[in-house]
Amino acid sequence: MDKQSSALAVTVAGVTFRNPVIAASGTFGFGREYAKVFDLSGLGGIALKGMTLKSRSGNPSPRVAETPSGMLNCIGLQNPGVEYFLKNELPFLQKQGTRLISNIAGDAPEDYAALAARLDGEPVDMLELNISCPNVKTGGMAFGVTCEGAAEVTRAVRAATKKPLCVKLSPNVTDIASIAQAVEDAGADALSLINTLLGMRIDIRTRRPILSNNVGGLSGPAVFPVALRCVWQVAKAVRIPVIGMGGIATWEDAVQMFLAGASAVQVGTATFTDPYAMLAIRDGLADYLETEHIAHISELTGQIRPN
């Protein structure tokens, strides 16, 4: 099967992706480094580095730590700000032949709304509302852990933009399905999940946390079972499409995400150990469809057979 065949094309919130494998925000920057390694048009899309109205320096080092089957980070939304992005990064990205998802963040609902309004007339295909980052002191995950907070930010952004709106959910909650329903009711067109789990490591010699922020976001294969569970619960609870992510490292992982209810997937930490991981996942999905005599990837979505 052609690895870029129509059997892999998916439409999420009115946006058609050439294939369902999307680079996850925060792990791919603005694509420049990976563009030196492979043709970015081979991806379904790129969820761009988390962006705010003004530039942010992020948290001080150390802000990355390895863990068994994963990693912790407390980058803290380091980014150059929206105006720099529009002037210096977007022209490059427009030439890459792939869909662009702007991941947006802020300290207050008004910040999110202003950023969404600024991007409304720009050539990005979708907004991803980051209400689930665990690595910033204000904003971020604070909005994503209650139905009221998540809905408030979603409503503010929905009123500020006509672009398709995807809301990225936190797993650091007791009932992720209820939060998903709240943002759906507030105007979200799609959901992406999960963001990182809150974790910690301690240096036993100094007795200090390894990360400067004390805690950080856990990602990688270790979180995959949690992510899969969350996608399954959310997909059953909402009518809008779900983009699954969290520890996906192989095409088999991606198939599980589709079966749990995802319409597309995002891949992040896996690219740090293998920059070609997303292309391998894309090709593995194509081969799986051919082997299983499945006409289109969407036929897998939600086809889990619960016990």
PDB file of C-alpha atoms in Angstrom:
ATOM      1  CA  MET A   1       0.000   0.000   0.000  1.00  0.00           C
ATOM      2  CA  ASP A   2       1.187   3.520  -0.774  1.00  0.00           C
ATOM      3  CA  LYS A   3       2.276   4.926   2.589  1.00  0.00           C
ATOM      4  CA  GLN A   4       0.540   8.197   1.723  1.00  0.00           C
ATOM      5  CA  SER A   5      -2.563   6.577   0.280  1.00  0.00           C
ATOM      6  CA  SER A   6      -6.088   7.893   0.715  1.00  0.00           C
ATOM      7  CA  ALA A   7      -6.717   5.006   3.123  1.00  0.00           C
ATOM      8  CA  LEU A   8      -4.768   6.965   5.752  1.00  0.00           C
ATOM      9  CA  ALA A   9      -6.346  10.392   5.188  1.00  0.00           C
ATOM     10  CA  VAL A  10      -8.501  11.574   8.094  1.00  0.00           C
ATOM     11  CA  THR A  11     -10.705  14.584   8.689  1.00  0.00           C
ATOM     12  CA  VAL A  12     -10.840  16.059  12.186  1.00  0.00           C
ATOM     13  CA  ALA A  13     -13.039  19.084  12.921  1.00  0.00           C
ATOM     14  CA  GLY A  14     -13.253  19.860   9.226  1.00  0.00           C
ATOM     15  CA  VAL A  15      -9.484  19.702   8.665  1.00  0.00           C
ATOM     16  CA  THR A  16      -8.238  16.923   6.377  1.00  0.00           C
ATOM     17  CA  PHE A  17      -4.865  15.420   7.235  1.00  0.00           C
ATOM     18  CA  ARG A  18      -2.941  13.407   4.631  1.00  0.00           C
ATOM     19  CA  ASN A  19      -2.368  10.757   7.285  1.00  0.00           C
ATOM     20  CA  PRO A  20      -3.352  10.526  10.965  1.00  0.00           C
ATOM     21  CA  VAL A  21       0.157  10.845  12.455  1.00  0.00           C
ATOM     22  CA  ILE A  22       0.782  14.310  13.913  1.00  0.00           C
ATOM     23  CA  ALA A  23       3.842  15.612  15.751  1.00  0.00           C
ATOM     24  CA  ALA A  24       2.903  16.452  19.338  1.00  0.00           C
ATOM     25  CA  SER A  25       3.357  19.967  20.667  1.00  0.00           C
ATOM     26  CA  GLY A  26       6.493  20.650  22.655  1.00  0.00           C
ATOM     27  CA  THR A  27       8.502  17.798  21.163  1.00  0.00           C
ATOM     28  CA  PHE A  28       8.904  19.063  17.612  1.00  0.00           C
ATOM     29  CA  GLY A  29       9.535  22.785  18.076  1.00  0.00           C
ATOM     30  CA  PHE A  30       8.632  24.558  14.854  1.00  0.00           C
ATOM     31  CA  GLY A  31       9.943  21.676  12.761  1.00  0.00           C
ATOM     32  CA  ARG A  32      13.210  23.219  11.598  1.00  0.00           C
ATOM     33  CA  GLU A  33      15.502  20.618  13.150  1.00  0.00           C
ATOM     34  CA  TYR A  34      13.474  17.667  11.883  1.00  0.00           C
ATOM     35  CA  ALA A  35      13.192  19.206   8.414  1.00  0.00           C
ATOM     36  CA  LYS A  36      16.941  18.552   8.115  1.00  0.00           C
ATOM     37  CA  VAL A  37      16.274  14.853   8.698  1.00  0.00           C
ATOM     38  CA  PHE A  38      13.147  14.094   6.626  1.00  0.00           C
ATOM     39  CA  ASP A  39      10.495  15.725   4.459  1.00  0.00           C
ATOM     40  CA  LEU A  40       7.872  17.133   6.821  1.00  0.00           C
ATOM     41  CA  SER A  41       5.156  16.579   4.211  1.00  0.00           C
ATOM     42  CA  GLY A  42       5.337  12.934   5.232  1.00  0.00           C
ATOM     43  CA  LEU A  43       3.523  13.844   8.431  1.00  0.00           C
ATOM     44  CA  GLY A  44      -0.189  14.377   8.748  1.00  0.00           C
ATOM     45  CA  GLY A  45       0.480  17.563  10.653  1.00  0.00           C
ATOM     46  CA  ILE A  46       2.515  19.363  13.290  1.00  0.00           C
ATOM     47  CA  ALA A  47       1.160  20.556  16.615  1.00  0.00           C
ATOM     48  CA  LEU A  48       3.524  23.469  17.059  1.00  0.00           C
ATOM     49  CA  LYS A  49       5.436  24.409  20.180  1.00  0.00           C
ATOM     50  CA  GLY A  50       3.179  25.885  22.860  1.00  0.00           C
ATOM     51  CA  MET A  51       2.809  29.608  22.241  1.00  0.00           C
ATOM     52  CA  THR A  52       1.856  32.650  24.309  1.00  0.00           C
ATOM     53  CA  LEU A  53       1.199  36.304  23.477  1.00  0.00           C
ATOM     54  CA  LYS A  54       4.611  37.410  24.729  1.00  0.00           C
ATOM     55  CA  SER A  55       7.890  35.516  24.751  1.00  0.00           C
ATOM     56  CA  ARG A  56       8.672  33.289  27.729  1.00  0.00           C
ATOM     57  CA  SER A  57      12.048  32.048  28.917  1.00  0.00           C
ATOM     58  CA  GLY A  58      10.566  29.020  30.676  1.00  0.00           C
ATOM     59  CA  ASN A  59      11.916  27.426  33.830  1.00  0.00           C
ATOM     60  CA  PRO A  60      15.629  27.367  34.724  1.00  0.00           C
ATOM     61  CA  SER A  61      17.720  24.232  34.208  1.00  0.00           C
ATOM     62  CA  PRO A  62      17.719  21.394  34.969  1.00  0.00           C
ATOM     63  CA  ARG A  63      14.358  20.872  33.325  1.00  0.00           C
ATOM     64  CA  VAL A  64      14.602  17.409  31.775  1.00  0.00           C
ATOM     65  CA  ALA A  65      15.168  14.101  33.569  1.00  0.00           C
ATOM     66  CA  GLU A  66      15.072  10.545  32.288  1.00  0.00           C
ATOM     67  CA  THR A  67      12.863   7.959  33.957  1.00  0.00           C
ATOM     68  CA  PRO A  68      12.299   4.259  33.299  1.00  0.00           C
ATOM     69  CA  SER A  69      10.344   4.089  30.009  1.00  0.00           C
ATOM     70  CA  GLY A  70       9.973   7.832  29.755  1.00  0.00           C
ATOM     71  CA  MET A  71      11.107  11.292  30.736  1.00  0.00           C
ATOM     72  CA  LEU A  72      10.146  14.226  32.917  1.00  0.00           C
ATOM     73  CA  ASN A  73      10.212  17.810  31.744  1.00  0.00           C
ATOM     74  CA  CYS A  74       9.475  21.207  33.228  1.00  0.00           C
ATOM     75  CA  ILE A  75      10.306  23.375  30.218  1.00  0.00           C
ATOM     76  CA  GLY A  76       7.658  25.863  31.296  1.00  0.00           C
ATOM     77  CA  LEU A  77       6.279  26.948  27.923  1.00  0.00           C
ATOM     78  CA  GLN A  78       9.499  28.563  26.698  1.00  0.00           C
ATOM     79  CA  ASN A  79       8.611  30.220  23.394  1.00  0.00           C
ATOM     80  CA  PRO A  80       9.385  33.364  21.384  1.00  0.00           C
ATOM     81  CA  GLY A  81       5.851  34.792  21.435  1.00  0.00           C
ATOM     82  CA  VAL A  82       3.233  35.028  18.715  1.00  0.00           C
ATOM     83  CA  GLU A  83       4.659  38.003  16.812  1.00  0.00           C
ATOM     84  CA  TYR A  84       8.052  36.351  16.423  1.00  0.00           C
ATOM     85  CA  PHE A  85       6.329  33.155  15.324  1.00  0.00           C
ATOM     86  CA  LEU A  86       4.286  34.922  12.656  1.00  0.00           C
ATOM     87  CA  LYS A  87       7.306  36.774  11.281  1.00  0.00           C
ATOM     88  CA  ASN A  88      10.042  34.155  11.535  1.00  0.00           C
ATOM     89  CA  GLU A  89       8.566  30.657  11.794  1.00  0.00           C
ATOM     90  CA  LEU A  90       5.231  30.600   9.963  1.00  0.00           C
ATOM     91  CA  PRO A  91       6.674  31.461   6.503  1.00  0.00           C
ATOM     92  CA  PHE A  92       8.978  28.442   6.788  1.00  0.00           C
ATOM     93  CA  LEU A  93       6.204  26.165   8.021  1.00  0.00           C
ATOM     94  CA  GLN A  94       3.872  27.159   5.196  1.00  0.00           C
ATOM     95  CA  LYS A  95       6.323  25.625   2.722  1.00  0.00           C
ATOM     96  CA  GLN A  96       6.453  22.210   4.404  1.00  0.00           C
ATOM     97  CA  GLY A  97       3.302  20.705   2.895  1.00  0.00           C
ATOM     98  CA  THR A  98       1.665  19.593   6.129  1.00  0.00           C
ATOM     99  CA  ARG A  99      -1.153  20.751   8.397  1.00  0.00           C
ATOM    100  CA  LEU A 100      -0.302  23.230  11.148  1.00  0.00           C
ATOM    101  CA  ILE A 101      -1.887  23.197  14.597  1.00  0.00           C
ATOM    102  CA  SER A 102      -1.086  26.169  16.837  1.00  0.00           C
ATOM    103  CA  ASN A 103      -0.900  25.173  20.486  1.00  0.00           C
ATOM    104  CA  ILE A 104      -1.874  28.246  22.533  1.00  0.00           C
ATOM    105  CA  ALA A 105      -1.550  29.029  26.232  1.00  0.00           C
ATOM    106  CA  GLY A 106      -1.959  31.921  28.634  1.00  0.00           C
ATOM    107  CA  ASP A 107      -2.305  33.087  32.222  1.00  0.00           C
ATOM    108  CA  ALA A 108      -5.975  34.065  31.974  1.00  0.00           C
ATOM    109  CA  PRO A 109      -8.924  33.384  29.661  1.00  0.00           C
ATOM    110  CA  GLU A 110      -8.409  36.838  28.152  1.00  0.00           C
ATOM    111  CA  ASP A 111      -4.844  35.913  27.152  1.00  0.00           C
ATOM    112  CA  TYR A 112      -6.018  32.792  25.378  1.00  0.00           C
ATOM    113  CA  ALA A 113      -8.754  34.730  23.605  1.00  0.00           C
ATOM    114  CA  ALA A 114      -6.394  37.512  22.492  1.00  0.00           C
ATOM    115  CA  LEU A 115      -3.931  34.981  21.115  1.00  0.00           C
ATOM    116  CA  ALA A 116      -6.678  33.097  19.287  1.00  0.00           C
ATOM    117  CA  ALA A 117      -7.933  36.357  17.781  1.00  0.00           C
ATOM    118  CA  ARG A 118      -4.407  37.256  16.643  1.00  0.00           C
ATOM    119  CA  LEU A 119      -4.087  33.910  14.854  1.00  0.00           C
ATOM    120  CA  ASP A 120      -7.597  33.939  13.418  1.00  0.00           C
ATOM    121  CA  GLY A 121      -6.627  35.375  10.035  1.00  0.00           C
ATOM    122  CA  GLU A 122      -3.289  33.568   9.798  1.00  0.00           C
ATOM    123  CA  PRO A 123      -2.590  30.405   7.749  1.00  0.00           C
ATOM    124  CA  VAL A 124      -2.728  27.835  10.541  1.00  0.00           C
ATOM    125  CA  ASP A 125      -5.263  25.041  10.202  1.00  0.00           C
ATOM    126  CA  MET A 126      -6.372  24.491  13.776  1.00  0.00           C
ATOM    127  CA  LEU A 127      -5.892  25.813  17.283  1.00  0.00           C
ATOM    128  CA  GLU A 128      -5.020  23.473  20.149  1.00  0.00           C
ATOM    129  CA  LEU A 129      -6.020  25.005  23.460  1.00  0.00           C
ATOM    130  CA  ASN A 130      -3.456  24.071  26.088  1.00  0.00           C
ATOM    131  CA  ILE A 131      -5.267  24.003  29.423  1.00  0.00           C
ATOM    132  CA  SER A 132      -3.233  21.083  30.712  1.00  0.00           C
ATOM    133  CA  CYS A 133       0.450  22.052  30.986  1.00  0.00           C
ATOM    134  CA  PRO A 134       1.694  21.087  34.481  1.00  0.00           C
ATOM    135  CA  ASN A 135       4.909  23.121  34.299  1.00  0.00           C
ATOM    136  CA  VAL A 136       3.826  26.750  34.753  1.00  0.00           C
ATOM    137  CA  LYS A 137       2.942  28.638  37.914  1.00  0.00           C
ATOM    138  CA  THR A 138      -0.177  30.350  36.483  1.00  0.00           C
ATOM    139  CA  GLY A 139      -2.621  29.354  33.771  1.00  0.00           C
ATOM    140  CA  GLY A 140      -1.818  26.031  32.153  1.00  0.00           C
ATOM    141  CA  MET A 141      -3.186  23.066  34.054  1.00  0.00           C
ATOM    142  CA  ALA A 142      -5.024  25.311  36.512  1.00  0.00           C
ATOM    143  CA  PHE A 143      -7.769  25.766  33.914  1.00  0.00           C
ATOM    144  CA  GLY A 144      -7.898  22.129  32.908  1.00  0.00           C
ATOM    145  CA  VAL A 145      -8.604  20.420  36.224  1.00  0.00           C
ATOM    146  CA  THR A 146     -12.196  21.592  36.709  1.00  0.00           C
ATOM    147  CA  CYS A 147     -15.185  21.556  34.387  1.00  0.00           C
ATOM    148  CA  GLU A 148     -15.844  25.227  35.111  1.00  0.00           C
ATOM    149  CA  GLY A 149     -12.292  26.400  34.405  1.00  0.00           C
ATOM    150  CA  ALA A 150     -11.943  24.345  31.243  1.00  0.00           C
ATOM    151  CA  ALA A 151     -15.286  25.536  29.910  1.00  0.00           C
ATOM    152  CA  GLU A 152     -14.535  29.184  30.725  1.00  0.00           C
ATOM    153  CA  VAL A 153     -11.344  29.254  28.662  1.00  0.00           C
ATOM    154  CA  THR A 154     -12.944  27.285  25.841  1.00  0.00           C
ATOM    155  CA  ARG A 155     -15.879  29.707  25.611  1.00  0.00           C
ATOM    156  CA  ALA A 156     -13.530  32.699  25.564  1.00  0.00           C
ATOM    157  CA  VAL A 157     -11.463  31.262  22.730  1.00  0.00           C
ATOM    158  CA  ARG A 158     -14.495  30.041  20.808  1.00  0.00           C
ATOM    159  CA  ALA A 159     -15.847  33.596  20.790  1.00  0.00           C
ATOM    160  CA  ALA A 160     -12.529  34.955  19.510  1.00  0.00           C
ATOM    161  CA  THR A 161     -11.895  32.704  16.502  1.00  0.00           C
ATOM    162  CA  LYS A 162     -13.575  30.914  13.636  1.00  0.00           C
ATOM    163  CA  LYS A 163     -10.773  28.377  13.346  1.00  0.00           C
ATOM    164  CA  PRO A 164     -11.356  24.742  14.301  1.00  0.00           C
ATOM    165  CA  LEU A 165     -10.723  24.479  18.034  1.00  0.00           C
ATOM    166  CA  CYS A 166      -9.182  21.445  19.712  1.00  0.00           C
ATOM    167  CA  VAL A 167      -8.828  21.379  23.499  1.00  0.00           C
ATOM    168  CA  LYS A 168      -5.912  19.460  25.042  1.00  0.00           C
ATOM    169  CA  LEU A 169      -6.910  17.691  28.253  1.00  0.00           C
ATOM    170  CA  SER A 170      -4.959  16.877  31.407  1.00  0.00           C
ATOM    171  CA  PRO A 171      -4.870  13.369  32.911  1.00  0.00           C
ATOM    172  CA  ASN A 172      -4.200  14.895  36.343  1.00  0.00           C
ATOM    173  CA  VAL A 173      -7.913  14.882  37.204  1.00  0.00           C
ATOM    174  CA  THR A 174     -10.410  12.517  38.797  1.00  0.00           C
ATOM    175  CA  ASP A 175     -12.978  12.517  35.955  1.00  0.00           C
ATOM    176  CA  ILE A 176     -11.555  13.385  32.547  1.00  0.00           C
ATOM    177  CA  ALA A 177     -14.795  12.471  30.750  1.00  0.00           C
ATOM    178  CA  SER A 178     -16.754  15.168  32.593  1.00  0.00           C
ATOM    179  CA  ILE A 179     -14.178  17.806  31.657  1.00  0.00           C
ATOM    180  CA  ALA A 180     -14.327  16.607  28.054  1.00  0.00           C
ATOM    181  CA  GLN A 181     -18.094  17.032  28.043  1.00  0.00           C
ATOM    182  CA  ALA A 182     -17.772  20.517  29.554  1.00  0.00           C
ATOM    183  CA  VAL A 183     -15.447  21.781  26.837  1.00  0.00           C
ATOM    184  CA  GLU A 184     -17.563  20.133  24.150  1.00  0.00           C
ATOM    185  CA  ASP A 185     -20.577  22.033  25.447  1.00  0.00           C
ATOM    186  CA  ALA A 186     -18.464  25.229  25.528  1.00  0.00           C
ATOM    187  CA  GLY A 187     -17.706  25.015  21.816  1.00  0.00           C
ATOM    188  CA  ALA A 188     -14.735  22.715  21.259  1.00  0.00           C
ATOM    189  CA  ASP A 189     -14.619  21.035  17.841  1.00  0.00           C
ATOM    190  CA  ALA A 190     -12.196  18.285  18.894  1.00  0.00           C
ATOM    191  CA  LEU A 191     -10.195  17.034  21.871  1.00  0.00           C
ATOM    192  CA  SER A 192      -6.577  15.957  22.193  1.00  0.00           C
ATOM    193  CA  LEU A 193      -5.374  13.835  25.107  1.00  0.00           C
ATOM    194  CA  ILE A 194      -3.466  13.244  27.157  1.00  0.00           C
ATOM    195  CA  ASN A 195      -0.989  15.871  28.209  1.00  0.00           C
ATOM    196  CA  THR A 196       1.732  14.747  30.606  1.00  0.00           C
ATOM    197  CA  LEU A 197       1.188  13.197  34.018  1.00  0.00           C
ATOM    198  CA  LEU A 198       2.632  15.042  36.992  1.00  0.00           C
ATOM    199  CA  GLY A 199       5.774  13.318  38.264  1.00  0.00           C
ATOM    200  CA  MET A 200       8.952  13.780  40.275  1.00  0.00           C
ATOM    201  CA  ARG A 201      12.497  12.457  40.789  1.00  0.00           C
ATOM    202  CA  ILE A 202      14.873  13.108  43.685  1.00  0.00           C
ATOM    203  CA  ASP A 203      18.680  13.094  43.744  1.00  0.00           C
ATOM    204  CA  ILE A 204      19.484  10.830  46.713  1.00  0.00           C
ATOM    205  CA  ARG A 205      22.901  12.471  47.224  1.00  0.00           C
ATOM    206  CA  THR A 206      21.734  16.077  47.436  1.00  0.00           C
ATOM    207  CA  ARG A 207      18.201  15.128  48.570  1.00  0.00           C
ATOM    208  CA  ARG A 208      16.870  17.718  46.168  1.00  0.00           C
ATOM    209  CA  PRO A 209      14.406  17.225  43.314  1.00  0.00           C
ATOM    210  CA  ILE A 210      16.255  16.757  40.031  1.00  0.00           C
ATOM    211  CA  LEU A 211      14.024  19.251  38.225  1.00  0.00           C
ATOM    212  CA  SER A 212      14.301  22.959  39.018  1.00  0.00           C
ATOM    213  CA  ASN A 213      10.507  23.115  39.250  1.00  0.00           C
ATOM    214  CA  ASN A 214      10.513  20.169  41.709  1.00  0.00           C
ATOM    215  CA  VAL A 215       7.876  18.382  39.624  1.00  0.00           C
ATOM    216  CA  GLY A 216       7.373  17.982  35.904  1.00  0.00           C
ATOM    217  CA  GLY A 217       5.403  16.281  33.198  1.00  0.00           C
ATOM    218  CA  LEU A 218       5.931  12.552  32.696  1.00  0.00           C
ATOM    219  CA  SER A 219       5.772  11.340  29.089  1.00  0.00           C
ATOM    220  CA  GLY A 220       6.874   8.320  27.087  1.00  0.00           C
ATOM    221  CA  PRO A 221       5.851   4.649  26.974  1.00  0.00           C
ATOM    222  CA  ALA A 222       5.283   4.561  30.744  1.00  0.00           C
ATOM    223  CA  VAL A 223       2.129   6.686  30.384  1.00  0.00           C
ATOM    224  CA  PHE A 224       0.644   4.845  27.409  1.00  0.00           C
ATOM    225  CA  PRO A 225      -1.799   2.632  29.377  1.00  0.00           C
ATOM    226  CA  VAL A 226      -3.139   5.696  31.196  1.00  0.00           C
ATOM    227  CA  ALA A 227      -3.492   7.606  27.940  1.00  0.00           C
ATOM    228  CA  LEU A 228      -5.284   4.707  26.299  1.00  0.00           C
ATOM    229  CA  ARG A 229      -7.734   4.474  29.188  1.00  0.00           C
ATOM    230  CA  CYS A 230      -8.428   8.203  29.037  1.00  0.00           C
ATOM    231  CA  VAL A 231      -9.042   8.162  25.285  1.00  0.00           C
ATOM    232  CA  TRP A 232     -11.457   5.245  25.686  1.00  0.00           C
ATOM    233  CA  GLN A 233     -13.391   6.985  28.465  1.00  0.00           C
ATOM    234  CA  VAL A 234     -13.561  10.335  26.665  1.00  0.00           C
ATOM    235  CA  ALA A 235     -14.460   8.935  23.244  1.00  0.00           C
ATOM    236  CA  LYS A 236     -17.483   7.236  24.803  1.00  0.00           C
ATOM    237  CA  ALA A 237     -18.574  10.460  26.494  1.00  0.00           C
ATOM    238  CA  VAL A 238     -18.442  13.012  23.642  1.00  0.00           C
ATOM    239  CA  ARG A 239     -19.641  13.401  20.067  1.00  0.00           C
ATOM    240  CA  ILE A 240     -16.648  15.360  18.764  1.00  0.00           C
ATOM    241  CA  PRO A 241     -13.476  13.655  17.469  1.00  0.00           C
ATOM    242  CA  VAL A 242     -10.594  12.705  19.744  1.00  0.00           C
ATOM    243  CA  ILE A 243      -6.881  12.878  18.922  1.00  0.00           C
ATOM    244  CA  GLY A 244      -5.042  10.322  21.047  1.00  0.00           C
ATOM    245  CA  MET A 245      -1.554  10.796  22.433  1.00  0.00           C
ATOM    246  CA  GLY A 246       0.610   9.804  25.355  1.00  0.00           C
ATOM    247  CA  GLY A 247       3.432   7.304  25.066  1.00  0.00           C
ATOM    248  CA  ILE A 248       2.763   6.191  21.487  1.00  0.00           C
ATOM    249  CA  ALA A 249       6.011   4.666  20.211  1.00  0.00           C
ATOM    250  CA  THR A 250       4.945   2.043  17.642  1.00  0.00           C
ATOM    251  CA  TRP A 251       2.275   1.510  15.028  1.00  0.00           C
ATOM    252  CA  GLU A 252       0.744  -1.114  17.308  1.00  0.00           C
ATOM    253  CA  ASP A 253       0.296   1.565  19.967  1.00  0.00           C
ATOM    254  CA  ALA A 254      -1.401   3.772  17.382  1.00  0.00           C
ATOM    255  CA  VAL A 255      -3.789   0.975  16.382  1.00  0.00           C
ATOM    256  CA  GLN A 256      -4.776   0.583  20.032  1.00  0.00           C
ATOM    257  CA  MET A 257      -5.499   4.318  20.205  1.00  0.00           C
ATOM    258  CA  PHE A 258      -7.779   4.104  17.178  1.00  0.00           C
ATOM    259  CA  LEU A 259      -9.600   1.105  18.610  1.00  0.00           C
ATOM    260  CA  ALA A 260     -10.102   3.015  21.874  1.00  0.00           C
ATOM    261  CA  GLY A 261     -11.803   5.820  19.951  1.00  0.00           C
ATOM    262  CA  ALA A 262      -9.173   8.136  18.461  1.00  0.00           C
ATOM    263  CA  SER A 263      -9.598   9.634  14.989  1.00  0.00           C
ATOM    264  CA  ALA A 264      -5.909  10.629  14.759  1.00  0.00           C
ATOM    265  CA  VAL A 265      -2.799  10.389  16.934  1.00  0.00           C
ATOM    266  CA  GLN A 266       0.010  12.619  18.091  1.00  0.00           C
ATOM    267  CA  VAL A 267       3.525  11.319  18.742  1.00  0.00           C
ATOM    268  CA  GLY A 268       6.032  13.133  20.932  1.00  0.00           C
ATOM    269  CA  THR A 269       8.662  11.600  23.199  1.00  0.00           C
ATOM    270  CA  ALA A 270       9.330   8.719  20.805  1.00  0.00           C
ATOM    271  CA  THR A 271      10.908  11.177  18.359  1.00  0.00           C
ATOM    272  CA  PHE A 272      13.675  11.984  20.849  1.00  0.00           C
ATOM    273  CA  THR A 273      15.080   8.467  20.620  1.00  0.00           C
ATOM    274  CA  ASP A 274      14.149   7.900  16.966  1.00  0.00           C
ATOM    275  CA  PRO A 275      13.548  10.953  14.762  1.00  0.00           C
ATOM    276  CA  TYR A 276      11.928   8.674  12.176  1.00  0.00           C
ATOM    277  CA  ALA A 277       9.438   7.199  14.659  1.00  0.00           C
ATOM    278  CA  MET A 278       6.406   8.974  13.190  1.00  0.00           C
ATOM    279  CA  LEU A 279       7.206   7.824   9.660  1.00  0.00           C
ATOM    280  CA  ALA A 280       7.597   4.261  10.907  1.00  0.00           C
ATOM    281  CA  ILE A 281       4.229   4.506  12.671  1.00  0.00           C
ATOM    282  CA  ARG A 282       2.603   5.877   9.506  1.00  0.00           C
ATOM    283  CA  ASP A 283       4.075   3.060   7.397  1.00  0.00           C
ATOM    284  CA  GLY A 284       3.148   0.433   9.962  1.00  0.00           C
ATOM    285  CA  LEU A 285      -0.458   1.621   9.927  1.00  0.00           C
ATOM    286  CA  ALA A 286      -0.558   1.394   6.131  1.00  0.00           C
ATOM    287  CA  ASP A 287       0.825  -2.136   6.209  1.00  0.00           C
ATOM    288  CA  TYR A 288      -1.627  -3.145   8.941  1.00  0.00           C
ATOM    289  CA  LEU A 289      -4.604  -1.929   6.896  1.00  0.00           C
ATOM    290  CA  GLU A 290      -3.383  -3.900   3.916  1.00  0.00           C
ATOM    291  CA  THR A 291      -2.709  -7.072   5.917  1.00  0.00           C
ATOM    292  CA  GLU A 292      -6.065  -6.913   7.685  1.00  0.00           C
ATOM    293  CA  HIS A 293      -7.954  -5.977   4.476  1.00  0.00           C
ATOM    294  CA  ILE A 294      -9.231  -2.744   6.012  1.00  0.00           C
ATOM    295  CA  ALA A 295     -10.192  -0.124   3.447  1.00  0.00           C
ATOM    296  CA  HIS A 296      -9.706   2.975   5.591  1.00  0.00           C
ATOM    297  CA  ILE A 297      -8.094   3.859   8.903  1.00  0.00           C
ATOM    298  CA  SER A 298     -11.357   5.350  10.199  1.00  0.00           C
ATOM    299  CA  GLU A 299     -12.846   1.845  10.245  1.00  0.00           C
ATOM    300  CA  LEU A 300     -10.711   1.196  13.334  1.00  0.00           C
ATOM    301  CA  THR A 301     -11.983   4.150  15.376  1.00  0.00           C
ATOM    302  CA  GLY A 302     -13.902   3.014  18.436  1.00  0.00           C
ATOM    303  CA  GLN A 303     -13.970  -0.631  17.410  1.00  0.00           C
ATOM    304  CA  ILE A 304     -12.786  -1.928  20.762  1.00  0.00           C
ATOM    305  CA  ARG A 305     -14.766  -4.921  22.037  1.00  0.00           C
ATOM    306  CA  PRO A 306     -14.935  -4.412  25.818  1.00  0.00           C
ATOM    307  CA  ASN A 307     -15.183  -7.436  28.071  1.00  0.00           C
TER     308      ASN A 307
END
